[in-house]
């Protein structure tokens, strides 16, 4: 049984006034004092891993970012731990907040406790007697990065937060413990400065891949710095007048009220520095090219859309997380039943919305509503598939125009009625699994649960190497990407575009690199040739729209949309739109393909930032609640 020690440092008012009768489990086992936790290298390394253990559960259904306006669930399946879905559907609450990372409740880790443990580690690491200087510096740099990242994650969720660089002593005065939320610019400065001091002591890449993948490197640190500065430059945090009344009891304005264009320049510079170090480390855009599979270029392009995520620790990964059984849980929640024997494993409840389906480009690389050659008004009309969609859809079956003539990422990210599914035991492109989603069919509704509420499925989050074997499912696990190079390229393009009067070739270059991988024309060619707005890419506003659409498509279902929509200040509008799908209770195509509203959401300004638990405000009168709560 683990020994217990009194908490020797209190982080916030909640810890001093509400938690000093609690105990702190210290890793490793059988350690009676904090000094023993840093007695030798083995124990210190265990404490290092404790600092990592607080990482938010990226990629799991209870992650705050895995549900947005592009995903939905079967709301009748209440026993599933889909807390992100519950937040979007029902909203949060102040008495016992869902995914409460402030206190560590209701599906979340306590990130203030994480920061406290990081500070303890940094205070004690020099006392480890058998740890060489290189490792001390590296481990301290990792923990400093984690401390900065935990502050950033809290900032994304709550807005202005306290900055806790050092733990308060147990005998601190009540006035010292009753901390304030800092202005957002001060929080950002602290996070960036903390990351900056880690760079020199972090490795360029991981050499001991078996034991150290996921540990912090220079590319991770510089890429996260870029993301922090991009977030700070975005409208949510840069001159946001929606929060003009957000002032504490000292009269401090917590949101700056004047947008600073220079923040975009800083973000662009940070993104370019991160790209350069990633390239130096050998990180590059992923291309699926498994020579053992005899597949066509069409299938290769389709599979690349998913394999960039599910090919474990691939060349595009900047930072991934492989803990908690993410991939198996994701596959369990997203896979359709492709055969009658699959129903015992799949749950099929985390699914795309019709809005997600319509977000992808046409095969010409422009939005379906802009393509001059695409029948947008007739997109829901029935059509019989032909040979021109071989390997993308089943042949000679009825579906709708919406499923035809779309880009490769559409077919690689989504499973649609009359579609095909490569992998899961079928690695011959001519013998893929058929996906049939109408009522009573193998991927349609057959009972009260384990079906798609919209009729669509997420193909992108399933590893083609996993296998359905009769009634047994054998998963091939993979790490969930927190940062990958395409994300960084698009961050750079966005920041650079916003810092210029008009976009330049550098902006196009990094967007086009992703589009080329996706098998669609360059921005210049696609819009000039195929769009109703041929000059769109020539203006900052038009290119802003193109970059945002590219992010939505390239990073769909990877946990970015929630944060992007919020920082762009479009979440209230976008997340308030009806959730739609098809009439899954019908068998005949004409009846099935009728747009059905699944849910009407009420997403308001107060929902943008999480509420601080009401009891915290009672303890510390210097904390103020987020607007609307």
Coordinates of C-alpha atoms in Angstrom, one line a residue:
X1 CA 0.0 0.0 0.0
X2 CA 1.3 3.4 -0.9
X3 CA 2.6 5.6 2.0
X4 CA 1.0 9.0 2.5
X5 CA 2.5 12.3 3.3
X6 CA 0.9 15.7 4.1
X7 CA 0.7 18.1 1.3
X8 CA 3.6 20.4 1.8
X9 CA 2.6 23.0 -0.7
X10 CA -0.8 24.6 -1.5
X11 CA -1.4 25.8 -4.9
X12 CA -4.5 27.9 -4.8
X13 CA -7.1 28.9 -2.2
X14 CA -8.8 25.6 -2.9
X15 CA -5.8 23.7 -1.9
X16 CA -5.0 25.6 1.3
X17 CA -8.5 26.1 2.6
X18 CA -10.3 23.2 1.2
X19 CA -7.6 20.5 0.8
X20 CA -5.1 20.7 3.6
X21 CA -6.9 17.7 5.3
X22 CA -6.1 15.6 2.3
X23 CA -3.1 13.6 1.5
X24 CA -0.9 13.3 -1.6
X25 CA 0.0 9.9 -3.1
X26 CA 3.6 10.0 -4.0
X27 CA 5.1 7.7 -6.6
X28 CA 7.0 5.4 -6.0
X29 CA 5.5 3.0 -3.6
X30 CA 6.8 2.6 0.0
X31 CA 8.2 6.1 0.2
X32 CA 7.6 7.9 3.5
X33 CA 8.9 11.4 2.8
X34 CA 9.2 13.6 -0.2
X35 CA 12.9 13.5 0.1
X36 CA 12.9 9.8 -0.6
X37 CA 10.9 10.4 -3.8
X38 CA 14.1 12.0 -5.1
X39 CA 16.6 9.8 -3.4
X40 CA 17.8 8.1 -6.6
X41 CA 17.4 8.1 -10.4
X42 CA 14.7 5.4 -10.4
X43 CA 12.4 7.1 -7.9
X44 CA 13.0 10.5 -9.6
X45 CA 12.1 9.0 -13.0
X46 CA 8.9 7.7 -11.5
X47 CA 8.0 11.2 -10.3
X48 CA 8.8 12.5 -13.8
X49 CA 6.2 10.0 -15.1
X50 CA 3.8 11.3 -12.5
X51 CA 4.1 14.7 -14.0
X52 CA 3.2 13.2 -17.4
X53 CA 0.3 11.2 -16.0
X54 CA -1.9 14.3 -15.8
X55 CA -2.1 14.7 -19.5
X56 CA -5.7 15.3 -20.7
X57 CA -7.1 12.2 -22.3
X58 CA -6.7 13.3 -25.9
X59 CA -8.6 11.1 -28.3
X60 CA -10.9 9.5 -25.8
X61 CA -14.6 10.0 -26.0
X62 CA -14.6 11.9 -22.7
X63 CA -12.1 14.4 -24.1
X64 CA -13.5 17.9 -24.2
X65 CA -12.6 18.3 -27.9
X66 CA -13.8 15.0 -29.4
X67 CA -17.3 16.3 -29.9
X68 CA -18.1 19.4 -32.0
X69 CA -20.6 20.3 -34.8
X70 CA -19.0 17.6 -37.0
X71 CA -19.7 14.7 -34.6
X72 CA -22.7 13.5 -32.7
X73 CA -23.9 10.4 -30.8
X74 CA -26.9 8.2 -30.1
X75 CA -28.3 10.2 -27.3
X76 CA -30.2 7.2 -26.0
X77 CA -27.0 5.5 -24.9
X78 CA -26.5 7.4 -21.7
X79 CA -24.1 4.8 -20.1
X80 CA -21.3 5.7 -22.5
X81 CA -18.7 8.0 -21.0
X82 CA -19.0 10.6 -23.7
X83 CA -18.7 13.7 -21.6
X84 CA -17.7 16.0 -24.5
X85 CA -21.0 15.0 -26.2
X86 CA -23.0 15.7 -23.0
X87 CA -21.4 19.1 -22.8
X88 CA -22.4 20.0 -26.4
X89 CA -25.9 18.6 -26.1
X90 CA -26.8 19.8 -22.6
X91 CA -24.3 22.5 -21.6
X92 CA -22.2 22.6 -18.4
X93 CA -23.1 23.4 -14.8
X94 CA -21.6 25.4 -12.0
X95 CA -22.2 23.2 -9.1
X96 CA -20.4 20.2 -10.5
X97 CA -18.9 21.0 -13.8
X98 CA -18.4 18.3 -16.5
X99 CA -14.8 17.7 -17.4
X100 CA -13.6 19.9 -14.5
X101 CA -9.9 20.3 -15.1
X102 CA -9.8 23.0 -12.4
X103 CA -10.6 20.5 -9.6
X104 CA -10.1 17.2 -11.3
X105 CA -13.7 16.0 -11.4
X106 CA -16.3 14.4 -13.7
X107 CA -13.9 12.9 -16.2
X108 CA -11.0 15.3 -15.9
X109 CA -7.6 15.3 -14.2
X110 CA -6.7 18.1 -11.8
X111 CA -4.3 20.3 -13.7
X112 CA -3.6 22.6 -10.8
X113 CA -2.4 19.5 -8.9
X114 CA -0.4 18.6 -12.0
X115 CA 1.3 22.0 -11.9
X116 CA 2.0 21.6 -8.2
X117 CA 3.7 18.3 -8.8
X118 CA 5.7 19.8 -11.6
X119 CA 6.9 22.5 -9.3
X120 CA 7.8 20.0 -6.7
X121 CA 9.8 18.0 -9.2
X122 CA 11.7 21.2 -10.4
X123 CA 12.5 22.1 -6.8
X124 CA 13.9 18.6 -6.0
X125 CA 15.5 17.3 -9.1
X126 CA 19.0 18.7 -8.3
X127 CA 19.0 16.6 -5.1
X128 CA 19.0 13.3 -7.1
X129 CA 22.5 11.9 -6.4
X130 CA 23.0 9.4 -9.2
X131 CA 21.5 11.4 -12.1
X132 CA 24.0 12.9 -14.6
X133 CA 23.8 16.6 -15.4
X134 CA 22.5 16.0 -19.0
X135 CA 19.5 14.0 -17.7
X136 CA 18.8 16.5 -14.9
X137 CA 18.6 19.3 -17.5
X138 CA 16.5 17.2 -19.9
X139 CA 14.1 16.1 -17.3
X140 CA 13.7 19.6 -15.9
X141 CA 13.0 20.9 -19.4
X142 CA 10.4 18.2 -19.9
X143 CA 8.6 19.1 -16.7
X144 CA 8.8 22.9 -17.4
X145 CA 7.2 22.2 -20.8
X146 CA 4.4 20.1 -19.1
X147 CA 3.9 22.9 -16.6
X148 CA 3.5 25.4 -19.5
X149 CA 1.2 23.1 -21.4
X150 CA -1.0 22.5 -18.4
X151 CA -1.4 26.3 -18.0
X152 CA -2.2 26.5 -21.8
X153 CA -4.8 23.8 -21.6
X154 CA -6.5 25.6 -18.7
X155 CA -6.3 28.9 -20.5
X156 CA -8.0 27.4 -23.5
X157 CA -10.8 26.1 -21.3
X158 CA -11.3 28.9 -18.8
X159 CA -9.7 32.0 -20.4
X160 CA -7.6 34.1 -17.9
X161 CA -6.2 31.9 -15.2
X162 CA -3.8 32.3 -12.2
X163 CA -0.2 31.8 -13.1
X164 CA 1.5 29.4 -10.6
X165 CA 5.2 29.3 -11.2
X166 CA 6.1 28.3 -7.6
X167 CA 4.1 26.5 -5.0
X168 CA 3.0 28.5 -2.0
X169 CA 4.4 27.3 1.4
X170 CA 2.0 25.7 4.0
X171 CA 2.3 28.8 6.2
X172 CA 1.4 31.3 3.5
X173 CA -0.9 34.1 4.5
X174 CA -4.5 33.8 3.5
X175 CA -4.1 36.9 1.3
X176 CA -1.2 35.3 -0.6
X177 CA -3.3 32.2 -1.2
X178 CA -6.3 34.0 -2.5
X179 CA -4.9 34.4 -5.9
X180 CA -6.3 36.3 -8.9
X181 CA -6.9 35.4 -12.4
X182 CA -4.2 37.1 -14.6
X183 CA -4.9 39.1 -17.8
X184 CA -4.8 36.8 -20.8
X185 CA -1.6 38.5 -22.2
X186 CA 0.3 37.9 -19.0
X187 CA -0.8 34.2 -19.0
X188 CA 0.4 33.9 -22.6
X189 CA 3.7 35.6 -21.9
X190 CA 4.4 33.3 -19.0
X191 CA 3.6 30.1 -21.0
X192 CA 5.8 31.2 -23.9
X193 CA 8.7 32.2 -21.6
X194 CA 8.5 28.9 -19.8
X195 CA 8.6 27.0 -23.1
X196 CA 11.5 29.1 -24.3
X197 CA 13.7 28.1 -21.4
X198 CA 13.2 24.4 -22.2
X199 CA 14.5 24.4 -25.8
X200 CA 18.2 24.1 -25.3
X201 CA 17.9 21.1 -23.0
X202 CA 15.5 19.0 -25.0
X203 CA 16.6 16.4 -27.6
X204 CA 16.0 17.0 -31.3
X205 CA 14.3 13.6 -31.5
X206 CA 13.8 10.4 -29.5
X207 CA 16.5 7.9 -29.9
X208 CA 15.2 5.2 -27.5
X209 CA 11.9 4.8 -29.4
X210 CA 10.8 1.6 -27.5
X211 CA 10.7 3.4 -24.2
X212 CA 10.6 7.1 -24.8
X213 CA 8.2 7.9 -27.7
X214 CA 5.8 10.6 -26.5
X215 CA 8.5 12.3 -24.4
X216 CA 9.0 16.0 -25.0
X217 CA 11.4 17.1 -27.8
X218 CA 12.5 20.4 -29.4
X219 CA 9.9 20.0 -32.2
X220 CA 7.1 19.5 -29.7
X221 CA 8.2 22.5 -27.6
X222 CA 8.5 24.8 -30.5
X223 CA 5.3 23.6 -32.2
X224 CA 3.3 24.1 -29.0
X225 CA 4.8 27.6 -28.6
X226 CA 3.6 28.3 -32.1
X227 CA 0.1 27.1 -31.2
X228 CA 0.0 29.2 -28.0
X229 CA 1.0 32.3 -29.9
X230 CA -1.5 31.5 -32.7
X231 CA -4.3 31.1 -30.1
X232 CA -3.3 34.4 -28.5
X233 CA -3.4 36.2 -31.8
X234 CA -6.9 34.8 -32.6
X235 CA -10.1 36.9 -32.1
X236 CA -11.2 35.0 -29.0
X237 CA -8.1 36.3 -27.1
X238 CA -7.1 39.3 -29.1
X239 CA -9.3 42.4 -28.7
X240 CA -12.4 40.5 -27.7
X241 CA -15.0 43.1 -26.8
X242 CA -17.5 40.4 -25.8
X243 CA -15.5 40.4 -22.5
X244 CA -15.2 44.1 -22.0
X245 CA -16.9 43.8 -18.6
X246 CA -14.6 41.0 -17.5
X247 CA -12.9 42.9 -14.7
X248 CA -11.7 41.7 -11.3
X249 CA -12.2 43.4 -7.9
X250 CA -8.9 45.3 -8.4
X251 CA -10.3 46.8 -11.6
X252 CA -7.9 44.7 -13.8
X253 CA -9.2 44.2 -17.4
X254 CA -8.6 40.4 -18.1
X255 CA -9.2 40.5 -21.8
X256 CA -7.3 43.1 -23.9
X257 CA -9.8 45.3 -25.8
X258 CA -7.6 46.3 -28.8
X259 CA -6.6 43.7 -31.4
X260 CA -2.9 43.8 -32.0
X261 CA -1.8 42.8 -35.5
X262 CA 1.7 42.2 -34.3
X263 CA 0.6 39.1 -32.5
X264 CA 0.0 37.4 -35.9
X265 CA 3.6 38.2 -36.9
X266 CA 4.9 36.7 -33.7
X267 CA 2.8 33.6 -34.3
X268 CA 4.0 33.3 -37.9
X269 CA 7.6 33.6 -36.8
X270 CA 7.1 30.9 -34.2
X271 CA 5.4 28.6 -36.7
X272 CA 8.2 29.0 -39.2
X273 CA 10.8 28.3 -36.5
X274 CA 8.9 25.2 -35.5
X275 CA 8.6 24.0 -39.1
X276 CA 12.3 24.4 -39.6
X277 CA 13.2 22.3 -36.4
X278 CA 10.6 19.7 -37.4
X279 CA 12.3 19.4 -40.9
X280 CA 15.7 19.1 -39.2
X281 CA 14.4 16.3 -37.1
X282 CA 13.2 14.4 -40.2
X283 CA 9.5 15.1 -39.7
X284 CA 7.7 15.4 -43.0
X285 CA 4.3 15.0 -44.5
X286 CA 3.1 11.4 -44.5
X287 CA 2.5 9.3 -47.6
X288 CA 1.0 5.9 -47.4
X289 CA 3.0 3.5 -49.5
X290 CA 2.8 0.0 -48.3
X291 CA 4.6 -2.0 -51.0
X292 CA 3.1 -5.3 -49.7
X293 CA -0.4 -4.2 -50.7
X294 CA -1.2 -4.4 -54.3
X295 CA -3.4 -1.3 -54.5
X296 CA -4.2 1.5 -57.0
X297 CA -3.3 5.2 -56.7
X298 CA -7.0 5.8 -55.9
X299 CA -7.0 3.5 -53.0
X300 CA -3.6 4.8 -51.8
X301 CA -4.9 8.3 -51.7
X302 CA -8.0 7.3 -49.9
X303 CA -6.1 5.3 -47.3
X304 CA -3.6 8.1 -46.7
X305 CA -6.4 10.2 -45.1
X306 CA -6.7 7.7 -42.3
X307 CA -3.2 6.2 -42.1
X308 CA -1.8 9.7 -41.4
X309 CA -3.5 9.2 -38.0
X310 CA -3.5 5.5 -37.5
X311 CA 0.0 4.5 -38.7
X312 CA 1.7 4.5 -35.3
X313 CA 4.4 7.1 -34.7
X314 CA 4.6 7.8 -38.4
X315 CA 6.9 10.4 -40.0
X316 CA 4.4 13.2 -39.7
X317 CA 3.9 12.9 -36.0
X318 CA 5.3 15.8 -33.9
X319 CA 3.6 14.7 -30.7
X320 CA 1.4 11.7 -30.0
X321 CA -0.1 10.0 -27.0
X322 CA -0.3 6.3 -26.8
X323 CA -1.6 5.8 -23.3
X324 CA -5.1 4.8 -22.0
X325 CA -5.9 2.4 -24.8
X326 CA -7.1 5.3 -27.0
X327 CA -7.2 3.6 -30.3
X328 CA -9.1 0.5 -29.3
X329 CA -11.7 2.7 -27.5
X330 CA -12.0 5.0 -30.5
X331 CA -12.5 2.1 -32.9
X332 CA -15.0 0.5 -30.7
X333 CA -17.0 3.7 -30.6
X334 CA -16.8 4.6 -34.3
X335 CA -16.8 1.3 -36.3
X336 CA -19.9 0.2 -38.1
X337 CA -21.1 -3.4 -38.1
X338 CA -19.9 -4.6 -41.5
X339 CA -21.2 -8.1 -40.9
X340 CA -23.8 -9.6 -38.6
X341 CA -21.0 -11.1 -36.3
X342 CA -19.5 -7.6 -35.7
X343 CA -22.4 -6.3 -33.6
X344 CA -21.1 -7.8 -30.4
X345 CA -18.0 -5.5 -30.5
X346 CA -18.9 -2.3 -32.2
X347 CA -21.0 0.5 -30.6
X348 CA -21.2 2.8 -33.6
X349 CA -22.2 5.8 -31.5
X350 CA -19.6 8.5 -32.2
X351 CA -20.5 9.5 -35.8
X352 CA -20.3 12.3 -38.3
X353 CA -23.0 14.8 -38.9
X354 CA -24.4 15.8 -42.3
X355 CA -22.6 19.1 -41.8
X356 CA -19.3 17.2 -41.7
X357 CA -20.1 15.4 -44.9
X358 CA -20.8 18.6 -46.7
X359 CA -17.6 20.3 -45.5
X360 CA -15.3 18.2 -47.7
X361 CA -14.3 19.5 -51.2
X362 CA -15.4 18.2 -54.6
X363 CA -12.8 16.3 -56.6
X364 CA -11.8 19.7 -58.0
X365 CA -10.6 20.9 -54.6
X366 CA -13.2 23.6 -53.9
X367 CA -16.3 23.6 -51.6
X368 CA -19.3 21.9 -53.0
X369 CA -21.3 25.1 -52.8
X370 CA -18.7 26.9 -54.9
X371 CA -17.8 24.4 -57.6
X372 CA -19.2 25.6 -60.9
X373 CA -19.3 22.0 -62.2
X374 CA -21.0 20.5 -59.1
X375 CA -24.8 20.3 -58.9
X376 CA -25.1 21.7 -55.4
X377 CA -28.9 22.2 -55.5
X378 CA -29.3 18.6 -56.6
X379 CA -26.9 17.1 -54.1
X380 CA -29.6 15.1 -52.3
X381 CA -31.1 13.6 -55.4
X382 CA -30.9 9.9 -56.0
X383 CA -28.4 8.5 -58.4
X384 CA -27.1 5.0 -59.4
X385 CA -23.4 4.6 -59.1
X386 CA -21.3 3.7 -62.2
X387 CA -17.8 2.6 -63.1
X388 CA -16.5 6.1 -62.7
X389 CA -16.6 5.7 -58.9
X390 CA -15.0 2.3 -58.9
X391 CA -13.0 1.6 -55.6
X392 CA -14.8 4.6 -54.0
X393 CA -18.4 3.4 -53.9
X394 CA -20.2 0.1 -54.6
X395 CA -21.3 -0.3 -58.2
X396 CA -24.8 -0.2 -59.6
X397 CA -26.5 0.8 -56.3
X398 CA -28.6 3.8 -55.4
X399 CA -27.1 6.6 -53.3
X400 CA -27.2 10.4 -53.7
X401 CA -25.2 13.0 -55.6
X402 CA -23.6 14.2 -52.4
X403 CA -21.6 11.0 -52.2
X404 CA -20.2 11.4 -55.7
X405 CA -17.3 13.3 -57.2
X406 CA -15.8 14.2 -53.9
X407 CA -12.1 14.5 -52.9
X408 CA -10.1 11.4 -51.7
X409 CA -10.2 12.6 -48.1
X410 CA -13.9 12.4 -48.1
X411 CA -13.8 8.7 -48.9
X412 CA -10.9 8.1 -46.5
X413 CA -12.4 9.9 -43.6
X414 CA -16.1 8.9 -43.9
X415 CA -18.1 5.8 -44.5
X416 CA -21.3 6.5 -46.4
X417 CA -24.3 4.5 -47.4
X418 CA -23.3 2.5 -50.6
X419 CA -19.6 3.1 -49.7
X420 CA -16.7 0.8 -49.2
X421 CA -14.3 0.0 -46.3
X422 CA -10.8 -1.2 -46.9
X423 CA -9.0 -3.1 -44.1
X424 CA -10.4 -4.9 -41.0
X425 CA -9.3 -8.2 -42.6
X426 CA -10.0 -7.2 -46.2
X427 CA -6.9 -6.0 -47.9
X428 CA -7.9 -6.6 -51.5
X429 CA -9.3 -3.3 -53.0
X430 CA -11.6 -5.3 -55.2
X431 CA -13.2 -7.1 -52.2
X432 CA -13.7 -4.3 -49.7
X433 CA -16.4 -4.4 -47.1
X434 CA -19.7 -2.9 -48.4
X435 CA -21.2 -0.2 -46.2
X436 CA -25.0 -0.2 -46.3
X437 CA -26.8 2.0 -43.8
X438 CA -30.5 1.9 -44.4
X439 CA -32.9 0.4 -41.9
X440 CA -32.3 -3.3 -41.3
X441 CA -29.0 -3.4 -43.3
X442 CA -25.8 -4.6 -41.7
X443 CA -24.6 -1.0 -41.0
X444 CA -28.0 0.5 -40.5
X445 CA -30.3 0.6 -37.4
X446 CA -31.3 -2.9 -36.3
X447 CA -32.0 -2.3 -32.6
X448 CA -32.2 0.4 -29.9
X449 CA -28.4 1.0 -29.7
X450 CA -25.1 0.4 -31.6
X451 CA -26.1 2.3 -34.7
X452 CA -25.3 5.6 -36.3
X453 CA -27.8 8.3 -35.5
X454 CA -26.9 10.1 -38.8
X455 CA -26.2 7.0 -41.0
X456 CA -22.5 8.0 -41.4
X457 CA -19.4 6.6 -39.8
X458 CA -15.9 7.8 -39.1
X459 CA -13.5 5.7 -41.1
X460 CA -10.5 7.9 -40.4
X461 CA -10.0 6.6 -36.8
X462 CA -9.9 2.9 -37.6
X463 CA -6.6 1.1 -38.3
X464 CA -6.7 -0.9 -41.5
X465 CA -4.4 -3.4 -39.8
X466 CA -7.1 -4.2 -37.1
X467 CA -9.0 -7.3 -38.0
X468 CA -12.6 -8.5 -37.7
X469 CA -12.3 -12.3 -37.3
X470 CA -15.8 -13.8 -37.1
X471 CA -16.9 -12.6 -33.6
X472 CA -13.5 -11.6 -32.5
X473 CA -11.9 -8.1 -32.9
X474 CA -8.1 -7.9 -32.9
X475 CA -7.0 -4.3 -32.7
X476 CA -3.7 -2.9 -34.0
X477 CA -3.1 0.0 -31.6
X478 CA -1.8 3.4 -32.5
X479 CA -1.0 6.7 -30.8
X480 CA -3.4 9.6 -31.0
X481 CA -1.8 12.7 -32.6
X482 CA -1.7 15.8 -30.5
X483 CA 0.4 17.7 -33.1
X484 CA 1.3 16.7 -36.6
X485 CA 3.1 18.5 -39.4
X486 CA 0.0 19.3 -41.5
X487 CA -1.5 21.1 -38.5
X488 CA 1.7 23.2 -38.1
X489 CA 1.7 24.0 -41.8
X490 CA -1.8 25.3 -41.6
X491 CA -1.1 27.3 -38.5
X492 CA 1.8 28.9 -40.3
X493 CA -0.3 29.7 -43.4
X494 CA -3.1 31.2 -41.2
X495 CA -0.7 33.3 -39.1
X496 CA 1.2 34.5 -42.1
X497 CA -2.0 35.4 -44.0
X498 CA -3.3 37.4 -41.1
X499 CA -0.1 39.3 -40.8
X500 CA -0.1 40.4 -44.4
X501 CA -2.2 42.8 -46.4
X502 CA -2.7 40.2 -49.1
X503 CA -1.5 36.5 -49.2
X504 CA 1.8 35.7 -50.8
X505 CA 3.4 32.6 -52.3
X506 CA 4.6 31.5 -48.9
X507 CA 1.0 31.2 -47.7
X508 CA 0.0 29.2 -50.7
X509 CA 3.1 27.0 -50.5
X510 CA 2.2 25.4 -47.2
X511 CA -1.5 25.0 -47.9
X512 CA -0.7 23.5 -51.3
X513 CA 1.7 21.0 -49.8
X514 CA -1.2 19.4 -47.9
X515 CA -3.5 19.6 -51.0
X516 CA -0.9 17.9 -53.2
X517 CA -0.7 15.1 -50.7
X518 CA -4.5 14.9 -50.7
X519 CA -4.6 14.6 -54.5
X520 CA -6.4 17.9 -55.3
X521 CA -5.2 20.9 -57.3
X522 CA -3.4 23.8 -55.8
X523 CA -5.3 26.7 -54.3
X524 CA -4.5 28.9 -57.3
X525 CA -5.6 26.4 -59.9
X526 CA -8.7 25.1 -58.0
X527 CA -10.2 28.5 -57.4
X528 CA -9.2 30.1 -60.7
X529 CA -10.6 27.2 -62.7
X530 CA -13.4 25.6 -60.7
X531 CA -14.9 28.2 -58.2
X532 CA -17.7 30.6 -58.6
X533 CA -15.3 33.1 -56.8
X534 CA -12.2 32.8 -58.9
X535 CA -10.4 35.7 -57.2
X536 CA -11.2 34.5 -53.6
X537 CA -7.6 33.3 -52.9
X538 CA -6.1 36.7 -53.8
X539 CA -7.5 38.5 -50.7
X540 CA -6.8 38.1 -47.0
X541 CA -10.4 37.5 -46.2
X542 CA -10.9 35.0 -49.0
X543 CA -7.7 33.1 -48.1
X544 CA -8.7 33.1 -44.4
X545 CA -11.8 31.2 -45.4
X546 CA -9.8 28.8 -47.6
X547 CA -7.3 28.1 -44.8
X548 CA -10.0 27.5 -42.2
X549 CA -11.9 25.1 -44.6
X550 CA -8.6 23.3 -45.2
X551 CA -8.0 22.9 -41.4
X552 CA -11.6 21.6 -40.9
X553 CA -11.1 18.9 -43.6
X554 CA -7.5 17.9 -43.0
X555 CA -7.8 17.7 -39.2
X556 CA -11.5 16.5 -39.0
X557 CA -12.2 14.1 -36.1
X558 CA -8.7 14.8 -34.5
X559 CA -9.9 17.1 -31.7
X560 CA -9.1 20.5 -33.3
X561 CA -12.4 21.8 -34.4
X562 CA -13.7 22.8 -31.0
X563 CA -10.6 24.9 -30.2
X564 CA -10.5 26.4 -33.7
X565 CA -14.2 27.4 -33.8
X566 CA -13.8 29.0 -30.3
X567 CA -10.6 30.9 -31.1
X568 CA -12.1 32.1 -34.4
X569 CA -15.1 33.4 -32.5
X570 CA -17.6 31.4 -34.6
X571 CA -18.5 28.7 -32.1
X572 CA -21.7 30.4 -30.9
X573 CA -23.0 30.5 -34.5
X574 CA -21.6 27.1 -35.7
X575 CA -22.4 25.0 -32.7
X576 CA -25.9 26.4 -32.5
X577 CA -26.9 25.0 -35.9
X578 CA -29.2 22.0 -36.1
X579 CA -27.6 18.6 -36.0
X580 CA -28.7 16.7 -39.1
X581 CA -28.6 13.3 -40.7
X582 CA -30.8 10.9 -42.8
X583 CA -34.0 9.2 -41.9
X584 CA -32.5 6.1 -40.5
X585 CA -35.8 4.4 -39.8
X586 CA -36.5 3.9 -43.5
X587 CA -35.5 1.1 -45.9
X588 CA -36.2 2.5 -49.3
X589 CA -33.7 5.1 -50.7
X590 CA -36.3 7.7 -51.5
X591 CA -37.5 7.6 -47.9
X592 CA -34.1 7.1 -46.3
X593 CA -32.6 10.2 -48.0
X594 CA -34.8 12.7 -46.3
X595 CA -32.9 15.2 -44.2
X596 CA -33.8 14.8 -40.5
X597 CA -33.0 17.1 -37.6
X598 CA -31.5 15.1 -34.8
X599 CA -31.1 17.9 -32.3
X600 CA -31.5 21.6 -32.0
X601 CA -28.6 23.0 -30.0
X602 CA -28.5 26.0 -27.7
X603 CA -24.9 27.1 -27.7
X604 CA -24.4 30.6 -26.2
X605 CA -21.6 32.9 -25.3
X606 CA -21.4 31.5 -21.7
X607 CA -20.6 28.0 -23.2
X608 CA -17.4 29.2 -24.8
X609 CA -15.5 29.1 -21.5
X610 CA -16.0 26.4 -18.8
X611 CA -17.5 27.6 -15.5
X612 CA -15.3 27.6 -12.4
X613 CA -17.0 25.4 -9.7
X614 CA -19.2 27.6 -7.5
X615 CA -17.6 26.4 -4.3
X616 CA -14.2 27.7 -5.5
X617 CA -15.6 31.2 -5.7
X618 CA -16.9 30.9 -2.2
X619 CA -13.5 30.0 -0.9
X620 CA -11.5 32.6 -2.9
X621 CA -13.4 35.9 -3.3
X622 CA -10.7 37.1 -5.6
X623 CA -11.6 34.7 -8.3
X624 CA -14.4 35.8 -10.7
X625 CA -16.7 33.6 -12.6
X626 CA -16.7 33.4 -16.4
X627 CA -19.4 35.4 -18.1
X628 CA -22.9 33.9 -18.1
X629 CA -22.4 31.5 -15.2

